[in-house]
Each structure stands twice: as C-alpha cells, then as structure tokens.
C-alpha cells in the first residue's frame, strides 16, 4: 500500500482519469455492481453540475450555483473520500492507482 499524504489526497481528476475509472468499473461490474452504480451516479452529478450553470444563470437562480459547484466537484470529492477510506483501511480501492 502506498503512503498517501493529505496533500496527495486532494488532486484534480482529469477526464482521462475518470474514463480509466469508468472502464475499470465496467470491466469489474460483476464483482463490484454497487460501486459501479455509485460511480455512474457521481458522473451523472458531474454532468448535471456542468450543464446546470447556464440555466441557473439564465433563470436567475443563484441558489443553484452551489449545487452546480458541488456537482462539478463530485468526482474529485468521491476520489478524495475513497482515498481517505483506503488509507485508513476502511475500504479497499483497487482503482486508486488509475487516478494517481
């Protein structure tokens, strides 16, 4: 197991890294169906966050801005939480090397 410092836990997640994790989950779908669906939900929130900015601005809904920001940051937050759980030996995260 690699030593993960707090500085390394919070890093931007690129599109390529998200695609590698998605491919890993698709390959492991039978062994990890709940995690696969959770990653799909994270990607859905990410997409909703990016798409929601324009309607929130156009319809003058400033209350939606934090929700959009949370959606945009969803993959990064998910990876961060999974990395912390992996570091504390609470969850095993086999795909963590794909985003490092």
mmCIF file of N, CA, C and O in Angstrom:
data_model
loop_
_atom_site.group_PDB
_atom_site.id
_atom_site.type_symbol
_atom_site.label_atom_id
_atom_site.label_comp_id
_atom_site.label_asym_id
_atom_site.label_seq_id
_atom_site.Cartn_x
_atom_site.Cartn_y
_atom_site.Cartn_z
ATOM 1 N N UNK A 1 0.833 -1.171 0.000
ATOM 2 C CA UNK A 1 0.000 0.000 0.000
ATOM 3 C C UNK A 1 0.881 1.240 0.000
ATOM 4 O O UNK A 1 1.831 1.336 0.736
ATOM 5 N N UNK A 2 0.528 2.187 -0.814
ATOM 6 C CA UNK A 2 1.320 3.408 -0.879
ATOM 7 C C UNK A 2 0.956 4.340 0.264
ATOM 8 O O UNK A 2 -0.147 4.312 0.783
ATOM 9 N N UNK A 3 1.901 5.164 0.646
ATOM 10 C CA UNK A 3 1.675 6.129 1.697
ATOM 11 C C UNK A 3 1.059 7.374 1.078
ATOM 12 O O UNK A 3 1.673 8.043 0.259
ATOM 13 N N UNK A 4 -0.164 7.697 1.464
ATOM 14 C CA UNK A 4 -0.865 8.831 0.893
ATOM 15 C C UNK A 4 -0.893 9.963 1.905
ATOM 16 O O UNK A 4 -1.506 9.850 2.952
ATOM 17 N N UNK A 5 -0.225 11.029 1.604
ATOM 18 C CA UNK A 5 -0.262 12.181 2.498
ATOM 19 C C UNK A 5 -1.502 13.007 2.196
ATOM 20 O O UNK A 5 -2.136 12.853 1.164
ATOM 21 N N UNK A 6 -1.856 13.907 3.112
ATOM 22 C CA UNK A 6 -3.030 14.747 2.921
ATOM 23 C C UNK A 6 -2.928 15.603 1.674
ATOM 24 O O UNK A 6 -3.910 15.899 1.025
ATOM 25 N N UNK A 7 -1.717 16.010 1.338
ATOM 26 C CA UNK A 7 -1.510 16.841 0.151
ATOM 27 C C UNK A 7 -1.833 16.064 -1.122
ATOM 28 O O UNK A 7 -2.347 16.611 -2.086
ATOM 29 N N UNK A 8 -1.541 14.780 -1.140
ATOM 30 C CA UNK A 8 -1.780 13.977 -2.330
ATOM 31 C C UNK A 8 -3.242 13.574 -2.473
ATOM 32 O O UNK A 8 -3.664 13.205 -3.553
ATOM 33 N N UNK A 9 -4.006 13.613 -1.395
ATOM 34 C CA UNK A 9 -5.381 13.137 -1.460
ATOM 35 C C UNK A 9 -6.275 14.051 -2.294
ATOM 36 O O UNK A 9 -7.158 13.585 -2.990
ATOM 37 N N UNK A 10 -6.084 15.356 -2.197
ATOM 38 C CA UNK A 10 -6.955 16.282 -2.901
ATOM 39 C C UNK A 10 -6.259 16.763 -4.162
ATOM 40 O O UNK A 10 -5.446 17.667 -4.137
ATOM 41 N N UNK A 11 -6.550 16.119 -5.265
ATOM 42 C CA UNK A 11 -5.965 16.474 -6.554
ATOM 43 C C UNK A 11 -7.074 16.567 -7.587
ATOM 44 O O UNK A 11 -8.087 15.877 -7.479
ATOM 45 N N UNK A 12 -6.892 17.393 -8.595
ATOM 46 C CA UNK A 12 -7.879 17.430 -9.670
ATOM 47 C C UNK A 12 -7.960 16.078 -10.373
ATOM 48 O O UNK A 12 -6.968 15.373 -10.499
ATOM 49 N N UNK A 13 -9.149 15.734 -10.818
ATOM 50 C CA UNK A 13 -9.362 14.495 -11.548
ATOM 51 C C UNK A 13 -9.630 14.874 -13.003
ATOM 52 O O UNK A 13 -10.565 15.614 -13.294
ATOM 53 N N UNK A 14 -8.793 14.381 -13.905
ATOM 54 C CA UNK A 14 -8.923 14.728 -15.321
ATOM 55 C C UNK A 14 -9.957 13.833 -16.002
ATOM 56 O O UNK A 14 -10.367 12.808 -15.455
ATOM 57 N N UNK A 15 -10.339 14.236 -17.200
ATOM 58 C CA UNK A 15 -11.277 13.417 -17.978
ATOM 59 C C UNK A 15 -10.699 12.038 -18.269
ATOM 60 O O UNK A 15 -11.415 11.034 -18.218
ATOM 61 N N UNK A 16 -9.408 11.987 -18.579
ATOM 62 C CA UNK A 16 -8.761 10.703 -18.851
ATOM 63 C C UNK A 16 -8.796 9.784 -17.639
ATOM 64 O O UNK A 16 -9.033 8.582 -17.762
ATOM 65 N N UNK A 17 -8.573 10.354 -16.464
ATOM 66 C CA UNK A 17 -8.620 9.555 -15.247
ATOM 67 C C UNK A 17 -10.030 9.060 -14.967
ATOM 68 O O UNK A 17 -10.227 7.910 -14.576
ATOM 69 N N UNK A 18 -11.018 9.928 -15.181
ATOM 70 C CA UNK A 18 -12.409 9.496 -14.984
ATOM 71 C C UNK A 18 -12.764 8.384 -15.957
ATOM 72 O O UNK A 18 -13.470 7.433 -15.595
ATOM 73 N N UNK A 19 -12.276 8.473 -17.194
ATOM 74 C CA UNK A 19 -12.541 7.435 -18.187
ATOM 75 C C UNK A 19 -11.881 6.116 -17.784
ATOM 76 O O UNK A 19 -12.474 5.043 -17.934
ATOM 77 N N UNK A 20 -10.656 6.171 -17.260
ATOM 78 C CA UNK A 20 -9.986 4.946 -16.815
ATOM 79 C C UNK A 20 -10.732 4.284 -15.666
ATOM 80 O O UNK A 20 -10.874 3.061 -15.638
ATOM 81 N N UNK A 21 -11.231 5.084 -14.726
ATOM 82 C CA UNK A 21 -12.007 4.518 -13.616
ATOM 83 C C UNK A 21 -13.310 3.916 -14.140
ATOM 84 O O UNK A 21 -13.708 2.824 -13.737
ATOM 85 N N UNK A 22 -13.962 4.607 -15.055
ATOM 86 C CA UNK A 22 -15.205 4.090 -15.640
ATOM 87 C C UNK A 22 -14.948 2.773 -16.363
ATOM 88 O O UNK A 22 -15.710 1.814 -16.202
ATOM 89 N N UNK A 23 -13.870 2.699 -17.124
ATOM 90 C CA UNK A 23 -13.524 1.451 -17.814
ATOM 91 C C UNK A 23 -13.226 0.340 -16.816
ATOM 92 O O UNK A 23 -13.606 -0.814 -17.030
ATOM 93 N N UNK A 24 -12.545 0.675 -15.716
ATOM 94 C CA UNK A 24 -12.239 -0.328 -14.699
ATOM 95 C C UNK A 24 -13.532 -0.858 -14.087
ATOM 96 O O UNK A 24 -13.695 -2.060 -13.914
ATOM 97 N N UNK A 25 -14.461 0.054 -13.771
ATOM 98 C CA UNK A 25 -15.734 -0.379 -13.195
ATOM 99 C C UNK A 25 -16.544 -1.215 -14.181
ATOM 100 O O UNK A 25 -17.213 -2.168 -13.791
ATOM 101 N N UNK A 26 -16.504 -0.871 -15.453
ATOM 102 C CA UNK A 26 -17.225 -1.676 -16.444
ATOM 103 C C UNK A 26 -16.626 -3.065 -16.554
ATOM 104 O O UNK A 26 -17.350 -4.045 -16.695
ATOM 105 N N UNK A 27 -15.306 -3.164 -16.470
ATOM 106 C CA UNK A 27 -14.661 -4.478 -16.524
ATOM 107 C C UNK A 27 -14.947 -5.288 -15.267
ATOM 108 O O UNK A 27 -14.999 -6.520 -15.318
ATOM 109 N N UNK A 28 -15.123 -4.616 -14.130
ATOM 110 C CA UNK A 28 -15.347 -5.288 -12.849
ATOM 111 C C UNK A 28 -16.812 -5.252 -12.422
ATOM 112 O O UNK A 28 -17.113 -5.471 -11.250
ATOM 113 N N UNK A 29 -17.722 -4.988 -13.342
ATOM 114 C CA UNK A 29 -19.130 -4.786 -12.997
ATOM 115 C C UNK A 29 -19.712 -5.953 -12.213
ATOM 116 O O UNK A 29 -20.450 -5.761 -11.257
ATOM 117 N N UNK A 30 -19.384 -7.174 -12.575
ATOM 118 C CA UNK A 30 -19.926 -8.337 -11.879
ATOM 119 C C UNK A 30 -19.429 -8.444 -10.453
ATOM 120 O O UNK A 30 -20.163 -8.860 -9.556
ATOM 121 N N UNK A 31 -18.194 -8.057 -10.211
ATOM 122 C CA UNK A 31 -17.610 -8.163 -8.877
ATOM 123 C C UNK A 31 -17.954 -6.964 -7.988
ATOM 124 O O UNK A 31 -17.974 -7.088 -6.769
ATOM 125 N N UNK A 32 -18.231 -5.809 -8.593
ATOM 126 C CA UNK A 32 -18.486 -4.583 -7.823
ATOM 127 C C UNK A 32 -19.700 -3.833 -8.386
ATOM 128 O O UNK A 32 -19.572 -2.685 -8.813
ATOM 129 N N UNK A 33 -20.894 -4.430 -8.380
ATOM 130 C CA UNK A 33 -22.038 -3.757 -9.019
ATOM 131 C C UNK A 33 -22.470 -2.479 -8.303
ATOM 132 O O UNK A 33 -22.838 -1.500 -8.943
ATOM 133 N N UNK A 34 -22.410 -2.456 -6.979
ATOM 134 C CA UNK A 34 -22.838 -1.259 -6.249
ATOM 135 C C UNK A 34 -21.858 -0.113 -6.494
ATOM 136 O O UNK A 34 -22.270 1.030 -6.723
ATOM 137 N N UNK A 35 -20.572 -0.412 -6.464
ATOM 138 C CA UNK A 35 -19.576 0.622 -6.727
ATOM 139 C C UNK A 35 -19.704 1.150 -8.154
ATOM 140 O O UNK A 35 -19.513 2.343 -8.392
ATOM 141 N N UNK A 36 -20.024 0.268 -9.095
ATOM 142 C CA UNK A 36 -20.216 0.698 -10.479
ATOM 143 C C UNK A 36 -21.373 1.689 -10.563
ATOM 144 O O UNK A 36 -21.256 2.748 -11.199
ATOM 145 N N UNK A 37 -22.486 1.375 -9.921
ATOM 146 C CA UNK A 37 -23.643 2.268 -9.956
ATOM 147 C C UNK A 37 -23.349 3.579 -9.227
ATOM 148 O O UNK A 37 -23.805 4.644 -9.648
ATOM 149 N N UNK A 38 -22.575 3.516 -8.168
ATOM 150 C CA UNK A 38 -22.196 4.726 -7.445
ATOM 151 C C UNK A 38 -21.334 5.633 -8.319
ATOM 152 O O UNK A 38 -21.524 6.854 -8.344
ATOM 153 N N UNK A 39 -20.393 5.050 -9.055
ATOM 154 C CA UNK A 39 -19.560 5.853 -9.956
ATOM 155 C C UNK A 39 -20.410 6.459 -11.068
ATOM 156 O O UNK A 39 -20.208 7.609 -11.466
ATOM 157 N N UNK A 40 -21.381 5.718 -11.563
ATOM 158 C CA UNK A 40 -22.289 6.265 -12.578
ATOM 159 C C UNK A 40 -23.073 7.450 -12.006
ATOM 160 O O UNK A 40 -23.284 8.447 -12.696
ATOM 161 N N UNK A 41 -23.492 7.350 -10.741
ATOM 162 C CA UNK A 41 -24.198 8.462 -10.105
ATOM 163 C C UNK A 41 -23.279 9.676 -9.955
ATOM 164 O O UNK A 41 -23.707 10.816 -10.164
ATOM 165 N N UNK A 42 -22.032 9.440 -9.598
ATOM 166 C CA UNK A 42 -21.061 10.535 -9.469
ATOM 167 C C UNK A 42 -20.871 11.221 -10.823
ATOM 168 O O UNK A 42 -20.853 12.456 -10.910
ATOM 169 N N UNK A 43 -20.742 10.440 -11.879
ATOM 170 C CA UNK A 43 -20.579 11.025 -13.213
ATOM 171 C C UNK A 43 -21.835 11.779 -13.642
ATOM 172 O O UNK A 43 -21.751 12.817 -14.310
ATOM 173 N N UNK A 44 -23.000 11.283 -13.251
ATOM 174 C CA UNK A 44 -24.256 11.971 -13.564
ATOM 175 C C UNK A 44 -24.312 13.320 -12.847
ATOM 176 O O UNK A 44 -24.697 14.335 -13.442
ATOM 177 N N UNK A 45 -23.934 13.336 -11.572
ATOM 178 C CA UNK A 45 -23.891 14.602 -10.835
ATOM 179 C C UNK A 45 -22.892 15.574 -11.457
ATOM 180 O O UNK A 45 -23.155 16.781 -11.541
ATOM 181 N N UNK A 46 -21.757 15.044 -11.909
ATOM 182 C CA UNK A 46 -20.747 15.874 -12.552
ATOM 183 C C UNK A 46 -21.312 16.529 -13.820
ATOM 184 O O UNK A 46 -21.157 17.733 -14.040
ATOM 185 N N UNK A 47 -21.988 15.726 -14.624
ATOM 186 C CA UNK A 47 -22.572 16.251 -15.855
ATOM 187 C C UNK A 47 -23.685 17.267 -15.548
ATOM 188 O O UNK A 47 -23.775 18.320 -16.186
ATOM 189 N N UNK A 48 -24.513 16.957 -14.560
ATOM 190 C CA UNK A 48 -25.571 17.897 -14.182
ATOM 191 C C UNK A 48 -24.990 19.211 -13.670
ATOM 192 O O UNK A 48 -25.557 20.282 -13.921
ATOM 193 N N UNK A 49 -23.872 19.121 -12.952
ATOM 194 C CA UNK A 49 -23.236 20.340 -12.467
ATOM 195 C C UNK A 49 -22.764 21.224 -13.596
ATOM 196 O O UNK A 49 -22.964 22.445 -13.570
ATOM 197 N N UNK A 50 -22.133 20.623 -14.612
ATOM 198 C CA UNK A 50 -21.651 21.424 -15.738
ATOM 199 C C UNK A 50 -22.799 21.969 -16.575
ATOM 200 O O UNK A 50 -22.765 23.128 -17.008
ATOM 201 N N UNK A 51 -23.799 21.169 -16.806
ATOM 202 C CA UNK A 51 -24.919 21.608 -17.643
ATOM 203 C C UNK A 51 -25.814 22.596 -16.909
ATOM 204 O O UNK A 51 -26.425 23.471 -17.527
ATOM 205 N N UNK A 52 -25.883 22.502 -15.593
ATOM 206 C CA UNK A 52 -26.791 23.341 -14.820
ATOM 207 C C UNK A 52 -26.388 24.793 -14.681
ATOM 208 O O UNK A 52 -27.218 25.631 -14.321
ATOM 209 N N UNK A 53 -25.118 25.122 -14.973
ATOM 210 C CA UNK A 53 -24.682 26.506 -14.812
ATOM 211 C C UNK A 53 -25.478 27.469 -15.701
ATOM 212 O O UNK A 53 -25.923 28.513 -15.232
ATOM 213 N N UNK A 54 -25.644 27.125 -16.957
ATOM 214 C CA UNK A 54 -26.314 28.040 -17.884
ATOM 215 C C UNK A 54 -27.777 28.280 -17.503
ATOM 216 O O UNK A 54 -28.198 29.443 -17.409
ATOM 217 N N UNK A 55 -28.581 27.245 -17.267
ATOM 218 C CA UNK A 55 -29.961 27.523 -16.838
ATOM 219 C C UNK A 55 -30.030 28.275 -15.504
ATOM 220 O O UNK A 55 -30.891 29.136 -15.330
ATOM 221 N N UNK A 56 -29.137 27.967 -14.582
ATOM 222 C CA UNK A 56 -29.154 28.679 -13.303
ATOM 223 C C UNK A 56 -28.886 30.166 -13.513
ATOM 224 O O UNK A 56 -29.536 31.014 -12.883
ATOM 225 N N UNK A 57 -27.967 30.463 -14.395
ATOM 226 C CA UNK A 57 -27.665 31.863 -14.694
ATOM 227 C C UNK A 57 -28.793 32.511 -15.502
ATOM 228 O O UNK A 57 -29.220 33.629 -15.210
ATOM 229 N N UNK A 58 -29.292 31.790 -16.509
ATOM 230 C CA UNK A 58 -30.323 32.351 -17.383
ATOM 231 C C UNK A 58 -31.629 32.617 -16.636
ATOM 232 O O UNK A 58 -32.319 33.597 -16.918
ATOM 233 N N UNK A 59 -31.978 31.760 -15.703
ATOM 234 C CA UNK A 59 -33.235 31.917 -14.968
ATOM 235 C C UNK A 59 -33.049 32.618 -13.627
ATOM 236 O O UNK A 59 -33.946 32.605 -12.792
ATOM 237 N N UNK A 60 -31.874 33.236 -13.461
ATOM 238 C CA UNK A 60 -31.572 33.998 -12.255
ATOM 239 C C UNK A 60 -31.888 33.187 -11.001
ATOM 240 O O UNK A 60 -32.698 33.584 -10.165
ATOM 241 N N UNK A 61 -31.226 32.040 -10.899
ATOM 242 C CA UNK A 61 -31.417 31.142 -9.752
ATOM 243 C C UNK A 61 -30.084 30.993 -9.017
ATOM 244 O O UNK A 61 -29.438 29.942 -9.114
ATOM 245 N N UNK A 62 -29.660 32.004 -8.280
ATOM 246 C CA UNK A 62 -28.359 31.917 -7.603
ATOM 247 C C UNK A 62 -28.302 30.827 -6.540
ATOM 248 O O UNK A 62 -27.224 30.374 -6.172
ATOM 249 N N UNK A 63 -29.450 30.374 -6.069
ATOM 250 C CA UNK A 63 -29.468 29.275 -5.099
ATOM 251 C C UNK A 63 -28.935 27.981 -5.715
ATOM 252 O O UNK A 63 -28.493 27.081 -4.996
ATOM 253 N N UNK A 64 -28.958 27.889 -7.047
ATOM 254 C CA UNK A 64 -28.497 26.672 -7.726
ATOM 255 C C UNK A 64 -26.987 26.666 -7.950
ATOM 256 O O UNK A 64 -26.423 25.614 -8.244
ATOM 257 N N UNK A 65 -26.322 27.800 -7.814
ATOM 258 C CA UNK A 65 -24.876 27.847 -8.055
ATOM 259 C C UNK A 65 -24.090 26.894 -7.154
ATOM 260 O O UNK A 65 -23.230 26.161 -7.645
ATOM 261 N N UNK A 66 -24.357 26.877 -5.837
ATOM 262 C CA UNK A 66 -23.609 25.914 -5.005
ATOM 263 C C UNK A 66 -23.885 24.465 -5.379
ATOM 264 O O UNK A 66 -23.000 23.612 -5.298
ATOM 265 N N UNK A 67 -25.109 24.174 -5.801
ATOM 266 C CA UNK A 67 -25.434 22.805 -6.225
ATOM 267 C C UNK A 67 -24.666 22.429 -7.490
ATOM 268 O O UNK A 67 -24.171 21.306 -7.612
ATOM 269 N N UNK A 68 -24.556 23.383 -8.408
ATOM 270 C CA UNK A 68 -23.788 23.130 -9.624
ATOM 271 C C UNK A 68 -22.314 22.926 -9.290
ATOM 272 O O UNK A 68 -21.669 22.031 -9.843
ATOM 273 N N UNK A 69 -21.797 23.741 -8.393
ATOM 274 C CA UNK A 69 -20.405 23.598 -7.993
ATOM 275 C C UNK A 69 -20.166 22.243 -7.324
ATOM 276 O O UNK A 69 -19.174 21.571 -7.609
ATOM 277 N N UNK A 70 -21.080 21.834 -6.475
ATOM 278 C CA UNK A 70 -20.968 20.524 -5.832
ATOM 279 C C UNK A 70 -20.994 19.403 -6.871
ATOM 280 O O UNK A 70 -20.237 18.436 -6.781
ATOM 281 N N UNK A 71 -21.837 19.553 -7.883
ATOM 282 C CA UNK A 71 -21.887 18.558 -8.953
ATOM 283 C C UNK A 71 -20.596 18.504 -9.754
ATOM 284 O O UNK A 71 -20.097 17.430 -10.074
ATOM 285 N N UNK A 72 -20.032 19.664 -10.051
ATOM 286 C CA UNK A 72 -18.779 19.718 -10.803
ATOM 287 C C UNK A 72 -17.650 19.071 -10.005
ATOM 288 O O UNK A 72 -16.773 18.399 -10.562
ATOM 289 N N UNK A 73 -17.672 19.239 -8.693
ATOM 290 C CA UNK A 73 -16.624 18.688 -7.842
ATOM 291 C C UNK A 73 -16.895 17.253 -7.387
ATOM 292 O O UNK A 73 -16.079 16.674 -6.681
ATOM 293 N N UNK A 74 -18.026 16.672 -7.779
ATOM 294 C CA UNK A 74 -18.414 15.331 -7.311
ATOM 295 C C UNK A 74 -17.351 14.260 -7.561
ATOM 296 O O UNK A 74 -17.022 13.506 -6.630
ATOM 297 N N UNK A 75 -16.769 14.134 -8.765
ATOM 298 C CA UNK A 75 -15.746 13.102 -8.940
ATOM 299 C C UNK A 75 -14.522 13.321 -8.053
ATOM 300 O O UNK A 75 -13.986 12.372 -7.477
ATOM 301 N N UNK A 76 -14.119 14.559 -7.912
ATOM 302 C CA UNK A 76 -12.957 14.875 -7.089
ATOM 303 C C UNK A 76 -13.241 14.550 -5.617
ATOM 304 O O UNK A 76 -12.398 13.988 -4.921
ATOM 305 N N UNK A 77 -14.438 14.887 -5.154
ATOM 306 C CA UNK A 77 -14.814 14.578 -3.775
ATOM 307 C C UNK A 77 -14.884 13.073 -3.551
ATOM 308 O O UNK A 77 -14.438 12.565 -2.519
ATOM 309 N N UNK A 78 -15.462 12.361 -4.510
ATOM 310 C CA UNK A 78 -15.590 10.908 -4.393
ATOM 311 C C UNK A 78 -14.217 10.242 -4.328
ATOM 312 O O UNK A 78 -13.976 9.386 -3.469
ATOM 313 N N UNK A 79 -13.322 10.647 -5.208
ATOM 314 C CA UNK A 79 -11.968 10.079 -5.205
ATOM 315 C C UNK A 79 -11.273 10.412 -3.887
ATOM 316 O O UNK A 79 -10.602 9.560 -3.294
ATOM 317 N N UNK A 80 -11.438 11.626 -3.416
ATOM 318 C CA UNK A 80 -10.823 12.027 -2.150
ATOM 319 C C UNK A 80 -11.347 11.176 -0.991
ATOM 320 O O UNK A 80 -10.560 10.670 -0.173
ATOM 321 N N UNK A 81 -12.658 11.002 -0.912
ATOM 322 C CA UNK A 81 -13.233 10.211 0.176
ATOM 323 C C UNK A 81 -12.816 8.748 0.096
ATOM 324 O O UNK A 81 -12.517 8.118 1.108
ATOM 325 N N UNK A 82 -12.786 8.207 -1.117
ATOM 326 C CA UNK A 82 -12.359 6.809 -1.274
ATOM 327 C C UNK A 82 -10.883 6.640 -0.923
ATOM 328 O O UNK A 82 -10.492 5.646 -0.319
ATOM 329 N N UNK A 83 -10.050 7.621 -1.299
ATOM 330 C CA UNK A 83 -8.624 7.544 -0.973
ATOM 331 C C UNK A 83 -8.409 7.603 0.536
ATOM 332 O O UNK A 83 -7.580 6.865 1.079
ATOM 333 N N UNK A 84 -9.162 8.456 1.217
ATOM 334 C CA UNK A 84 -9.043 8.529 2.681
ATOM 335 C C UNK A 84 -9.495 7.230 3.336
ATOM 336 O O UNK A 84 -8.867 6.761 4.284
ATOM 337 N N UNK A 85 -10.588 6.661 2.854
ATOM 338 C CA UNK A 85 -11.060 5.394 3.418
ATOM 339 C C UNK A 85 -10.054 4.278 3.144
ATOM 340 O O UNK A 85 -9.834 3.410 3.995
ATOM 341 N N UNK A 86 -9.441 4.306 1.977
ATOM 342 C CA UNK A 86 -8.425 3.309 1.632
ATOM 343 C C UNK A 86 -7.195 3.474 2.530
ATOM 344 O O UNK A 86 -6.635 2.486 3.016
ATOM 345 N N UNK A 87 -6.800 4.701 2.750
ATOM 346 C CA UNK A 87 -5.638 4.970 3.595
ATOM 347 C C UNK A 87 -5.879 4.508 5.034
ATOM 348 O O UNK A 87 -4.969 4.000 5.690
ATOM 349 N N UNK A 88 -7.105 4.643 5.498
ATOM 350 C CA UNK A 88 -7.443 4.246 6.866
ATOM 351 C C UNK A 88 -7.848 2.768 6.968
ATOM 352 O O UNK A 88 -8.314 2.330 8.012
ATOM 353 N N UNK A 89 -7.724 2.062 5.850
ATOM 354 C CA UNK A 89 -8.028 0.622 5.776
ATOM 355 C C UNK A 89 -9.491 0.317 6.077
ATOM 356 O O UNK A 89 -9.824 -0.751 6.581
ATOM 357 N N UNK A 90 -10.377 1.234 5.722
ATOM 358 C CA UNK A 90 -11.818 1.015 5.892
ATOM 359 C C UNK A 90 -12.442 0.421 4.631
ATOM 360 O O UNK A 90 -13.383 -0.340 4.706
ATOM 361 N N UNK A 91 -11.930 0.830 3.478
ATOM 362 C CA UNK A 91 -12.391 0.322 2.188
ATOM 363 C C UNK A 91 -11.176 -0.002 1.336
ATOM 364 O O UNK A 91 -10.175 0.700 1.394
ATOM 365 N N UNK A 92 -11.301 -1.028 0.553
ATOM 366 C CA UNK A 92 -10.236 -1.333 -0.394
ATOM 367 C C UNK A 92 -10.592 -0.660 -1.719
ATOM 368 O O UNK A 92 -11.715 -0.762 -2.201
ATOM 369 N N UNK A 93 -9.646 0.019 -2.278
ATOM 370 C CA UNK A 93 -9.886 0.767 -3.506
ATOM 371 C C UNK A 93 -8.866 0.332 -4.544
ATOM 372 O O UNK A 93 -7.749 0.864 -4.579
ATOM 373 N N UNK A 94 -9.224 -0.630 -5.387
ATOM 374 C CA UNK A 94 -8.299 -1.185 -6.362
ATOM 375 C C UNK A 94 -8.004 -0.220 -7.517
ATOM 376 O O UNK A 94 -6.977 -0.337 -8.155
ATOM 377 N N UNK A 95 -8.875 0.715 -7.777
ATOM 378 C CA UNK A 95 -8.699 1.614 -8.916
ATOM 379 C C UNK A 95 -7.977 2.905 -8.546
ATOM 380 O O UNK A 95 -7.779 3.765 -9.399
ATOM 381 N N UNK A 96 -7.584 3.056 -7.319
ATOM 382 C CA UNK A 96 -6.986 4.308 -6.871
ATOM 383 C C UNK A 96 -5.727 4.665 -7.648
ATOM 384 O O UNK A 96 -5.464 5.832 -7.908
ATOM 385 N N UNK A 97 -4.959 3.671 -8.061
ATOM 386 C CA UNK A 97 -3.757 3.940 -8.857
ATOM 387 C C UNK A 97 -4.073 4.527 -10.227
ATOM 388 O O UNK A 97 -3.206 5.144 -10.854
ATOM 389 N N UNK A 98 -5.303 4.351 -10.704
ATOM 390 C CA UNK A 98 -5.685 4.888 -12.011
ATOM 391 C C UNK A 98 -5.840 6.402 -12.005
ATOM 392 O O UNK A 98 -5.790 7.031 -13.054
ATOM 393 N N UNK A 99 -6.045 6.984 -10.828
ATOM 394 C CA UNK A 99 -6.216 8.434 -10.738
ATOM 395 C C UNK A 99 -5.023 9.113 -10.077
ATOM 396 O O UNK A 99 -5.077 10.277 -9.741
ATOM 397 N N UNK A 100 -3.949 8.411 -9.887
ATOM 398 C CA UNK A 100 -2.739 8.983 -9.279
ATOM 399 C C UNK A 100 -1.694 9.221 -10.325
ATOM 400 O O UNK A 100 -1.509 8.555 -11.255
#
